[in-house]
Amino acid sequence: MNFYDSIKKQDKEVFDALAGEEVREQEGLELIPSENYVSRAVREAQGSVLTNKYSEGYPGKRYYGGQEFTDAVETLAIERAKKLFGAAFANVQAHSGSNANIATYMALLNPGDTVLGMDLSHGGHLTHGHPVTYITKFFNFVRYKMKDPDTSEIDYEEMLRVAKEHKPKIVLAGFSAYSRELDYQKFVDIARQVGAYSVIDVAHIAGLIAGGAVKNPFDYGFDVMTSTTHKTLRGPRGGLILTRESEDIAKRINKAVFPGLQGGPMMHVIAAKAVAFGEAMHPSFKLYAVQILKNAKAMEEVFRQGGVRMLGGGTSNHLILADVFGSLGIPGKEAEVLLDRVGITLNKNAIADDVRGPMDPSGIRFGTPAATTRGFKEGECKRIAELMLEALKNRTDEQKLSAIREEIRTLCLKFPVPDSFV
Ligand code: DSN
C-alpha cells in the first residue's frame, strides 16, 4: 500500500497538495538550513494510532487510563534523548522549539525577571526576546551582539557589562542565523558571575551535537538546552528540553510544559521523536553530521572565490549568511525568488546592522542539512554553489536560468530523497 492511498481515495484536494509537495521535494533542492527530510520510519510513527490518545501527565503519572504503550514510547524518547546529549533529564513533550523556550522561561523566571539573549538582528531567534513576541510582556529582555559581523565574534566584554548592570536570571546562548561556534565557557562563566541560569537554544545544531561534529554545550556546564527536533536532528517537527544535572530544574521544566503551557502531549510526534533519536544513535549519523559541515565548507569556498561577503567570514556549522545586496547588488527577496525559480529553496535573511528592512533584507541564509541527507558530498555542493552564483549574476538571462533549473532537477533526480538512513 502506498503512503497516501487512503487520502487519494477519500480526499482528492488534500491528496493533490501532498502529491505536489512530494514532487517539489524530490525535484527541487532544499537549502533552508532549518529544514530536512525525515525517514519513512519517522513519518510512519507520526502517522500512527498514537494520534488518537490523550496522555496528560508523564510516564507512570497520567490523568487518563490506557497508557501502557504511550508510557513505553515516551520513556524510550526520554532515555534516548538523555543518552544522545549527555543530559540527566529530558522533556520530549514541548510541541515546538518556541514552546520549549517559553516553558524554560516559565520554569526559571518570575514575571518581570530579565533574560540576556542574542539580538535577533545579529542571529538570535524571535523567542529570545524580540519585541513582537508576547513573552516580552511578561519578561524583560536585554541583548548582546557581535563585536564585528565579519568575524561573528560575540562582544563578551559588553555582554558581561550588560549582565552586571541588568542582573539577568537567564543568560541565553543560541541562534537562528549565525554561522560560527560560540565560546560556551564564556557564556557559562558570565551566567555564574551574575548568579543566572545558563540556557542554550541548540535548535539549529542539535544534530551536529548529537553526531559529535561540534562541541556539546553540556561539557561546558550549561544548565539547560532547548531545541527543536526537526532541523539537523532530522526528526519530526517538535521541541525538546534537556537538563544537564539538576533534578529541581527538570521538575520545574516538566511542570511548566504540562500543565503550565500545554495540554495533552502529541504522542504520535513523541513516538516519531523516539524513532529519530534512535536513528541519531546509529553510527551512520556521525558521518552525516560531519558531512553537513564539509558540505557547508565546500559552498563557502565557492562564495568566497565569487567575492560574496559572508557574515562571520564563512561558516563553522551548517549554514551561511551571505550579503547578496552588498556584494552583488541583489536584494535578499529578489535572490530568494530567483533561486526558487531555478529549483533552489532558501530564505532571505537580515544581516547584522542591515541597511534594508526585514521583509526585503540584504542577505540570504542557506545550509546543507537537507542536501546532505540526499547524499550530496563536497563535489555536488560546490556545483550547487556555483549554480547559485551563476543564477544570481545572470538574473535576466532566461536561457541560462532554464539551463540551471534543468541541471538542478537532474542532480536532484540522481540523488532521490532516501527512505531510510540506518
Ligand atoms: N524558523 C526557524 C529557522 O528557520 O531558523 C527558527 O524558528
mmCIF file of N, CA, C and O in Angstrom, residues 236-309:
data_model
loop_
_atom_site.group_PDB
_atom_site.id
_atom_site.type_symbol
_atom_site.label_atom_id
_atom_site.label_comp_id
_atom_site.label_asym_id
_atom_site.label_seq_id
_atom_site.Cartn_x
_atom_site.Cartn_y
_atom_site.Cartn_z
ATOM 1 N N PRO A 236 10.783 14.523 13.647
ATOM 2 C CA PRO A 236 9.516 15.196 13.337
ATOM 3 C C PRO A 236 9.552 16.632 13.847
ATOM 4 O O PRO A 236 10.388 16.964 14.690
ATOM 5 N N ARG A 237 8.642 17.475 13.387
ATOM 6 C CA ARG A 237 8.584 18.842 13.917
ATOM 7 C C ARG A 237 8.219 18.772 15.385
ATOM 8 O O ARG A 237 7.227 18.145 15.756
ATOM 9 N N GLY A 238 9.032 19.396 16.240
ATOM 10 C CA GLY A 238 8.719 19.355 17.667
ATOM 11 C C GLY A 238 9.809 19.988 18.499
ATOM 12 O O GLY A 238 10.808 20.473 17.973
ATOM 13 N N GLY A 239 9.594 19.999 19.810
ATOM 14 C CA GLY A 239 10.544 20.611 20.740
ATOM 15 C C GLY A 239 11.134 19.594 21.700
ATOM 16 O O GLY A 239 10.636 18.464 21.825
ATOM 17 N N LEU A 240 12.175 20.027 22.393
ATOM 18 C CA LEU A 240 12.917 19.164 23.315
ATOM 19 C C LEU A 240 13.589 20.069 24.347
ATOM 20 O O LEU A 240 14.106 21.126 23.985
ATOM 21 N N ILE A 241 13.531 19.661 25.619
ATOM 22 C CA ILE A 241 14.248 20.421 26.655
ATOM 23 C C ILE A 241 15.090 19.439 27.469
ATOM 24 O O ILE A 241 14.567 18.453 28.002
ATOM 25 N N LEU A 242 16.386 19.736 27.550
ATOM 26 C CA LEU A 242 17.322 18.848 28.247
ATOM 27 C C LEU A 242 17.902 19.579 29.456
ATOM 28 O O LEU A 242 18.251 20.762 29.354
ATOM 29 N N THR A 243 17.998 18.868 30.565
ATOM 30 C CA THR A 243 18.606 19.456 31.762
ATOM 31 C C THR A 243 19.868 18.671 32.083
ATOM 32 O O THR A 243 19.834 17.436 32.139
ATOM 33 N N ARG A 244 20.968 19.405 32.288
ATOM 34 C CA ARG A 244 22.259 18.714 32.446
ATOM 35 C C ARG A 244 22.275 17.845 33.688
ATOM 36 O O ARG A 244 22.571 16.671 33.622
ATOM 37 N N GLU A 245 21.934 18.444 34.876
ATOM 38 C CA GLU A 245 22.056 17.607 36.075
ATOM 39 C C GLU A 245 21.054 17.925 37.177
ATOM 40 O O GLU A 245 20.833 17.104 38.063
ATOM 41 N N SER A 246 20.429 19.101 37.176
ATOM 42 C CA SER A 246 19.609 19.491 38.331
ATOM 43 C C SER A 246 18.198 18.906 38.251
ATOM 44 O O SER A 246 17.417 19.245 37.367
ATOM 45 N N GLU A 247 17.872 18.070 39.219
ATOM 46 C CA GLU A 247 16.530 17.484 39.254
ATOM 47 C C GLU A 247 15.482 18.562 39.532
ATOM 48 O O GLU A 247 14.370 18.524 39.012
ATOM 49 N N ASP A 248 15.889 19.540 40.337
ATOM 50 C CA ASP A 248 14.961 20.625 40.664
ATOM 51 C C ASP A 248 14.570 21.393 39.383
ATOM 52 O O ASP A 248 13.385 21.631 39.130
ATOM 53 N N ILE A 249 15.561 21.725 38.573
ATOM 54 C CA ILE A 249 15.266 22.431 37.311
ATOM 55 C C ILE A 249 14.386 21.550 36.423
ATOM 56 O O ILE A 249 13.390 22.003 35.857
ATOM 57 N N ALA A 250 14.733 20.274 36.304
ATOM 58 C CA ALA A 250 13.980 19.368 35.426
ATOM 59 C C ALA A 250 12.520 19.267 35.868
ATOM 60 O O ALA A 250 11.608 19.271 35.024
ATOM 61 N N LYS A 251 12.298 19.212 37.182
ATOM 62 C CA LYS A 251 10.912 19.128 37.677
ATOM 63 C C LYS A 251 10.145 20.404 37.342
ATOM 64 O O LYS A 251 8.980 20.370 36.954
ATOM 65 N N ARG A 252 10.828 21.540 37.494
ATOM 66 C CA ARG A 252 10.148 22.817 37.180
ATOM 67 C C ARG A 252 9.832 22.897 35.688
ATOM 68 O O ARG A 252 8.780 23.404 35.283
ATOM 69 N N ILE A 253 10.743 22.378 34.867
ATOM 70 C CA ILE A 253 10.507 22.398 33.415
ATOM 71 C C ILE A 253 9.316 21.498 33.074
ATOM 72 O O ILE A 253 8.421 21.891 32.309
ATOM 73 N N ASN A 254 9.272 20.306 33.651
ATOM 74 C CA ASN A 254 8.132 19.416 33.369
ATOM 75 C C ASN A 254 6.811 20.082 33.754
ATOM 76 O O ASN A 254 5.838 20.035 32.993
ATOM 77 N N LYS A 255 6.801 20.743 34.908
ATOM 78 C CA LYS A 255 5.553 21.410 35.345
ATOM 79 C C LYS A 255 5.200 22.577 34.416
ATOM 80 O O LYS A 255 4.029 22.858 34.161
ATOM 81 N N ALA A 256 6.239 23.244 33.922
ATOM 82 C CA ALA A 256 5.981 24.392 33.042
ATOM 83 C C ALA A 256 5.419 23.927 31.697
ATOM 84 O O ALA A 256 4.532 24.578 31.132
ATOM 85 N N VAL A 257 5.909 22.786 31.196
ATOM 86 C CA VAL A 257 5.397 22.285 29.902
ATOM 87 C C VAL A 257 3.962 21.806 30.085
ATOM 88 O O VAL A 257 3.051 22.212 29.365
ATOM 89 N N PHE A 258 3.769 20.902 31.044
ATOM 90 C CA PHE A 258 2.413 20.459 31.398
ATOM 91 C C PHE A 258 2.278 20.437 32.906
ATOM 92 O O PHE A 258 3.119 19.845 33.570
ATOM 93 N N PRO A 259 1.336 21.075 33.508
ATOM 94 C CA PRO A 259 0.185 21.741 32.901
ATOM 95 C C PRO A 259 0.381 23.222 32.602
ATOM 96 O O PRO A 259 -0.550 23.879 32.180
ATOM 97 N N GLY A 260 1.610 23.739 32.783
ATOM 98 C CA GLY A 260 1.798 25.187 32.673
ATOM 99 C C GLY A 260 1.444 25.770 31.323
ATOM 100 O O GLY A 260 0.753 26.772 31.225
ATOM 101 N N LEU A 261 1.929 25.123 30.257
ATOM 102 C CA LEU A 261 1.824 25.742 28.934
ATOM 103 C C LEU A 261 0.973 24.925 27.975
ATOM 104 O O LEU A 261 0.267 25.477 27.135
ATOM 105 N N GLN A 262 1.057 23.616 28.063
ATOM 106 C CA GLN A 262 0.387 22.745 27.085
ATOM 107 C C GLN A 262 -0.591 21.806 27.784
ATOM 108 O O GLN A 262 -0.479 21.556 28.979
ATOM 109 N N GLY A 263 -1.516 21.259 26.971
ATOM 110 C CA GLY A 263 -2.387 20.189 27.451
ATOM 111 C C GLY A 263 -1.800 18.849 27.044
ATOM 112 O O GLY A 263 -0.625 18.581 27.271
ATOM 113 N N GLY A 264 -2.640 18.033 26.399
ATOM 114 C CA GLY A 264 -2.205 16.684 26.041
ATOM 115 C C GLY A 264 -0.998 16.683 25.125
ATOM 116 O O GLY A 264 -0.935 17.451 24.165
ATOM 117 N N PRO A 265 -0.029 15.826 25.436
ATOM 118 C CA PRO A 265 1.136 15.734 24.544
ATOM 119 C C PRO A 265 0.774 15.085 23.223
ATOM 120 O O PRO A 265 -0.198 14.335 23.137
ATOM 121 N N MET A 266 1.547 15.369 22.209
ATOM 122 C CA MET A 266 1.299 14.749 20.895
ATOM 123 C C MET A 266 2.078 13.444 20.861
ATOM 124 O O MET A 266 3.260 13.426 20.475
ATOM 125 N N MET A 267 1.416 12.378 21.288
ATOM 126 C CA MET A 267 2.121 11.108 21.450
ATOM 127 C C MET A 267 2.638 10.530 20.132
ATOM 128 O O MET A 267 3.654 9.837 20.116
ATOM 129 N N HIS A 268 1.924 10.815 19.037
ATOM 130 C CA HIS A 268 2.414 10.340 17.742
ATOM 131 C C HIS A 268 3.732 11.027 17.389
ATOM 132 O O HIS A 268 4.644 10.410 16.834
ATOM 133 N N VAL A 269 3.835 12.307 17.744
ATOM 134 C CA VAL A 269 5.076 13.036 17.467
ATOM 135 C C VAL A 269 6.186 12.544 18.409
ATOM 136 O O VAL A 269 7.345 12.404 18.011
ATOM 137 N N ILE A 270 5.805 12.261 19.651
ATOM 138 C CA ILE A 270 6.809 11.751 20.605
ATOM 139 C C ILE A 270 7.338 10.395 20.123
ATOM 140 O O ILE A 270 8.542 10.106 20.222
ATOM 141 N N ALA A 271 6.463 9.573 19.566
ATOM 142 C CA ALA A 271 6.921 8.287 19.002
ATOM 143 C C ALA A 271 7.897 8.541 17.858
ATOM 144 O O ALA A 271 8.933 7.872 17.731
ATOM 145 N N ALA A 272 7.581 9.537 17.028
ATOM 146 C CA ALA A 272 8.475 9.861 15.906
ATOM 147 C C ALA A 272 9.799 10.429 16.421
ATOM 148 O O ALA A 272 10.860 10.170 15.850
ATOM 149 N N LYS A 273 9.734 11.189 17.532
ATOM 150 C CA LYS A 273 10.988 11.674 18.140
ATOM 151 C C LYS A 273 11.820 10.475 18.596
ATOM 152 O O LYS A 273 13.043 10.436 18.374
ATOM 153 N N ALA A 274 11.163 9.499 19.223
ATOM 154 C CA ALA A 274 11.908 8.312 19.693
ATOM 155 C C ALA A 274 12.593 7.619 18.514
ATOM 156 O O ALA A 274 13.764 7.234 18.604
ATOM 157 N N VAL A 275 11.876 7.492 17.411
ATOM 158 C CA VAL A 275 12.459 6.830 16.231
ATOM 159 C C VAL A 275 13.653 7.645 15.706
ATOM 160 O O VAL A 275 14.725 7.097 15.408
ATOM 161 N N ALA A 276 13.467 8.956 15.621
ATOM 162 C CA ALA A 276 14.558 9.812 15.106
ATOM 163 C C ALA A 276 15.765 9.767 16.041
ATOM 164 O O ALA A 276 16.914 9.726 15.582
ATOM 165 N N PHE A 277 15.522 9.784 17.356
ATOM 166 C CA PHE A 277 16.653 9.714 18.294
ATOM 167 C C PHE A 277 17.378 8.374 18.126
ATOM 168 O O PHE A 277 18.602 8.305 18.218
ATOM 169 N N GLY A 278 16.601 7.328 17.875
ATOM 170 C CA GLY A 278 17.211 6.011 17.615
ATOM 171 C C GLY A 278 18.112 6.076 16.387
ATOM 172 O O GLY A 278 19.226 5.547 16.380
ATOM 173 N N GLU A 279 17.637 6.759 15.358
ATOM 174 C CA GLU A 279 18.452 6.896 14.139
ATOM 175 C C GLU A 279 19.726 7.711 14.424
ATOM 176 O O GLU A 279 20.796 7.411 13.887
ATOM 177 N N ALA A 280 19.577 8.728 15.270
ATOM 178 C CA ALA A 280 20.741 9.586 15.561
ATOM 179 C C ALA A 280 21.789 8.846 16.397
ATOM 180 O O ALA A 280 22.937 9.288 16.489
ATOM 181 N N MET A 281 21.382 7.745 17.023
ATOM 182 C CA MET A 281 22.353 6.950 17.800
ATOM 183 C C MET A 281 23.115 5.970 16.912
ATOM 184 O O MET A 281 24.090 5.362 17.337
ATOM 185 N N HIS A 282 22.648 5.823 15.688
ATOM 186 C CA HIS A 282 23.272 4.885 14.747
ATOM 187 C C HIS A 282 24.609 5.471 14.283
ATOM 188 O O HIS A 282 24.721 6.678 14.073
ATOM 189 N N PRO A 283 25.650 4.627 14.099
ATOM 190 C CA PRO A 283 26.957 5.159 13.666
ATOM 191 C C PRO A 283 26.884 6.011 12.394
ATOM 192 O O PRO A 283 27.657 6.965 12.230
ATOM 193 N N SER A 284 25.941 5.720 11.497
ATOM 194 C CA SER A 284 25.872 6.480 10.244
ATOM 195 C C SER A 284 25.529 7.949 10.499
ATOM 196 O O SER A 284 25.836 8.819 9.679
ATOM 197 N N PHE A 285 24.915 8.249 11.648
ATOM 198 C CA PHE A 285 24.542 9.635 11.921
ATOM 199 C C PHE A 285 25.784 10.500 12.166
ATOM 200 O O PHE A 285 25.800 11.682 11.836
ATOM 201 N N LYS A 286 26.793 9.901 12.732
ATOM 202 C CA LYS A 286 28.050 10.655 12.962
ATOM 203 C C LYS A 286 28.633 11.102 11.613
ATOM 204 O O LYS A 286 29.090 12.230 11.452
ATOM 205 N N LEU A 287 28.598 10.175 10.646
ATOM 206 C CA LEU A 287 29.118 10.512 9.314
ATOM 207 C C LEU A 287 28.275 11.614 8.690
ATOM 208 O O LEU A 287 28.780 12.534 8.048
ATOM 209 N N TYR A 288 26.962 11.500 8.881
ATOM 210 C CA TYR A 288 26.041 12.509 8.357
ATOM 211 C C TYR A 288 26.385 13.894 8.924
ATOM 212 O O TYR A 288 26.524 14.876 8.178
ATOM 213 N N ALA A 289 26.551 13.955 10.241
ATOM 214 C CA ALA A 289 26.803 15.251 10.898
ATOM 215 C C ALA A 289 28.103 15.866 10.390
ATOM 216 O O ALA A 289 28.165 17.073 10.105
ATOM 217 N N VAL A 290 29.127 15.060 10.261
ATOM 218 C CA VAL A 290 30.423 15.576 9.787
ATOM 219 C C VAL A 290 30.305 16.036 8.330
ATOM 220 O O VAL A 290 30.850 17.077 7.938
ATOM 221 N N GLN A 291 29.540 15.291 7.535
ATOM 222 C CA GLN A 291 29.395 15.640 6.113
ATOM 223 C C GLN A 291 28.646 16.969 5.939
ATOM 224 O O GLN A 291 28.943 17.732 5.000
ATOM 225 N N ILE A 292 27.703 17.251 6.835
ATOM 226 C CA ILE A 292 26.994 18.547 6.776
ATOM 227 C C ILE A 292 28.018 19.684 6.815
ATOM 228 O O ILE A 292 27.940 20.647 6.039
ATOM 229 N N LEU A 293 28.975 19.562 7.734
ATOM 230 C CA LEU A 293 29.984 20.625 7.876
ATOM 231 C C LEU A 293 30.894 20.698 6.644
ATOM 232 O O LEU A 293 31.188 21.784 6.145
ATOM 233 N N LYS A 294 31.313 19.537 6.169
ATOM 234 C CA LYS A 294 32.200 19.528 4.984
ATOM 235 C C LYS A 294 31.481 20.161 3.797
ATOM 236 O O LYS A 294 32.072 20.904 3.004
ATOM 237 N N ASN A 295 30.219 19.837 3.648
ATOM 238 C CA ASN A 295 29.456 20.379 2.517
ATOM 239 C C ASN A 295 29.292 21.897 2.621
ATOM 240 O O ASN A 295 29.371 22.614 1.616
ATOM 241 N N ALA A 296 29.064 22.383 3.851
ATOM 242 C CA ALA A 296 28.927 23.831 4.035
ATOM 243 C C ALA A 296 30.251 24.518 3.683
ATOM 244 O O ALA A 296 30.270 25.587 3.053
ATOM 245 N N LYS A 297 31.349 23.901 4.077
ATOM 246 C CA LYS A 297 32.679 24.468 3.763
ATOM 247 C C LYS A 297 32.906 24.530 2.246
ATOM 248 O O LYS A 297 33.498 25.484 1.738
ATOM 249 N N ALA A 298 32.430 23.493 1.546
ATOM 250 C CA ALA A 298 32.599 23.478 0.082
ATOM 251 C C ALA A 298 31.830 24.643 -0.544
ATOM 252 O O ALA A 298 32.322 25.300 -1.478
ATOM 253 N N MET A 299 30.647 24.927 -0.024
ATOM 254 C CA MET A 299 29.860 26.052 -0.563
ATOM 255 C C MET A 299 30.520 27.380 -0.202
ATOM 256 O O MET A 299 30.565 28.313 -1.005
ATOM 257 N N GLU A 300 31.011 27.448 1.019
ATOM 258 C CA GLU A 300 31.686 28.670 1.484
ATOM 259 C C GLU A 300 32.823 29.057 0.539
ATOM 260 O O GLU A 300 32.976 30.220 0.164
ATOM 261 N N GLU A 301 33.608 28.055 0.150
ATOM 262 C CA GLU A 301 34.773 28.327 -0.697
ATOM 263 C C GLU A 301 34.360 28.965 -2.031
ATOM 264 O O GLU A 301 34.981 29.919 -2.501
ATOM 265 N N VAL A 302 33.267 28.444 -2.609
ATOM 266 C CA VAL A 302 32.805 28.998 -3.891
ATOM 267 C C VAL A 302 32.335 30.444 -3.709
ATOM 268 O O VAL A 302 32.634 31.318 -4.528
ATOM 269 N N PHE A 303 31.624 30.699 -2.625
ATOM 270 C CA PHE A 303 31.140 32.061 -2.394
ATOM 271 C C PHE A 303 32.318 33.009 -2.130
ATOM 272 O O PHE A 303 32.303 34.162 -2.560
ATOM 273 N N ARG A 304 33.315 32.492 -1.424
ATOM 274 C CA ARG A 304 34.487 33.349 -1.167
ATOM 275 C C ARG A 304 35.163 33.707 -2.478
ATOM 276 O O ARG A 304 35.446 34.879 -2.747
ATOM 277 N N GLN A 305 35.387 32.674 -3.299
ATOM 278 C CA GLN A 305 36.047 32.941 -4.587
ATOM 279 C C GLN A 305 35.199 33.831 -5.485
ATOM 280 O O GLN A 305 35.712 34.582 -6.300
ATOM 281 N N GLY A 306 33.879 33.750 -5.301
ATOM 282 C CA GLY A 306 32.969 34.580 -6.098
ATOM 283 C C GLY A 306 32.865 36.002 -5.571
ATOM 284 O O GLY A 306 32.089 36.808 -6.085
ATOM 285 N N GLY A 307 33.607 36.307 -4.510
ATOM 286 C CA GLY A 307 33.637 37.675 -3.989
ATOM 287 C C GLY A 307 32.394 38.069 -3.213
ATOM 288 O O GLY A 307 32.075 39.259 -3.114
ATOM 289 N N VAL A 308 31.687 37.092 -2.648
ATOM 290 C CA VAL A 308 30.476 37.427 -1.887
ATOM 291 C C VAL A 308 30.811 37.486 -0.394
ATOM 292 O O VAL A 308 31.414 36.565 0.157
ATOM 293 N N ARG A 309 30.418 38.582 0.219
ATOM 294 C CA ARG A 309 30.653 38.733 1.657
ATOM 295 C C ARG A 309 29.758 37.764 2.437
ATOM 296 O O ARG A 309 28.556 37.684 2.196
#
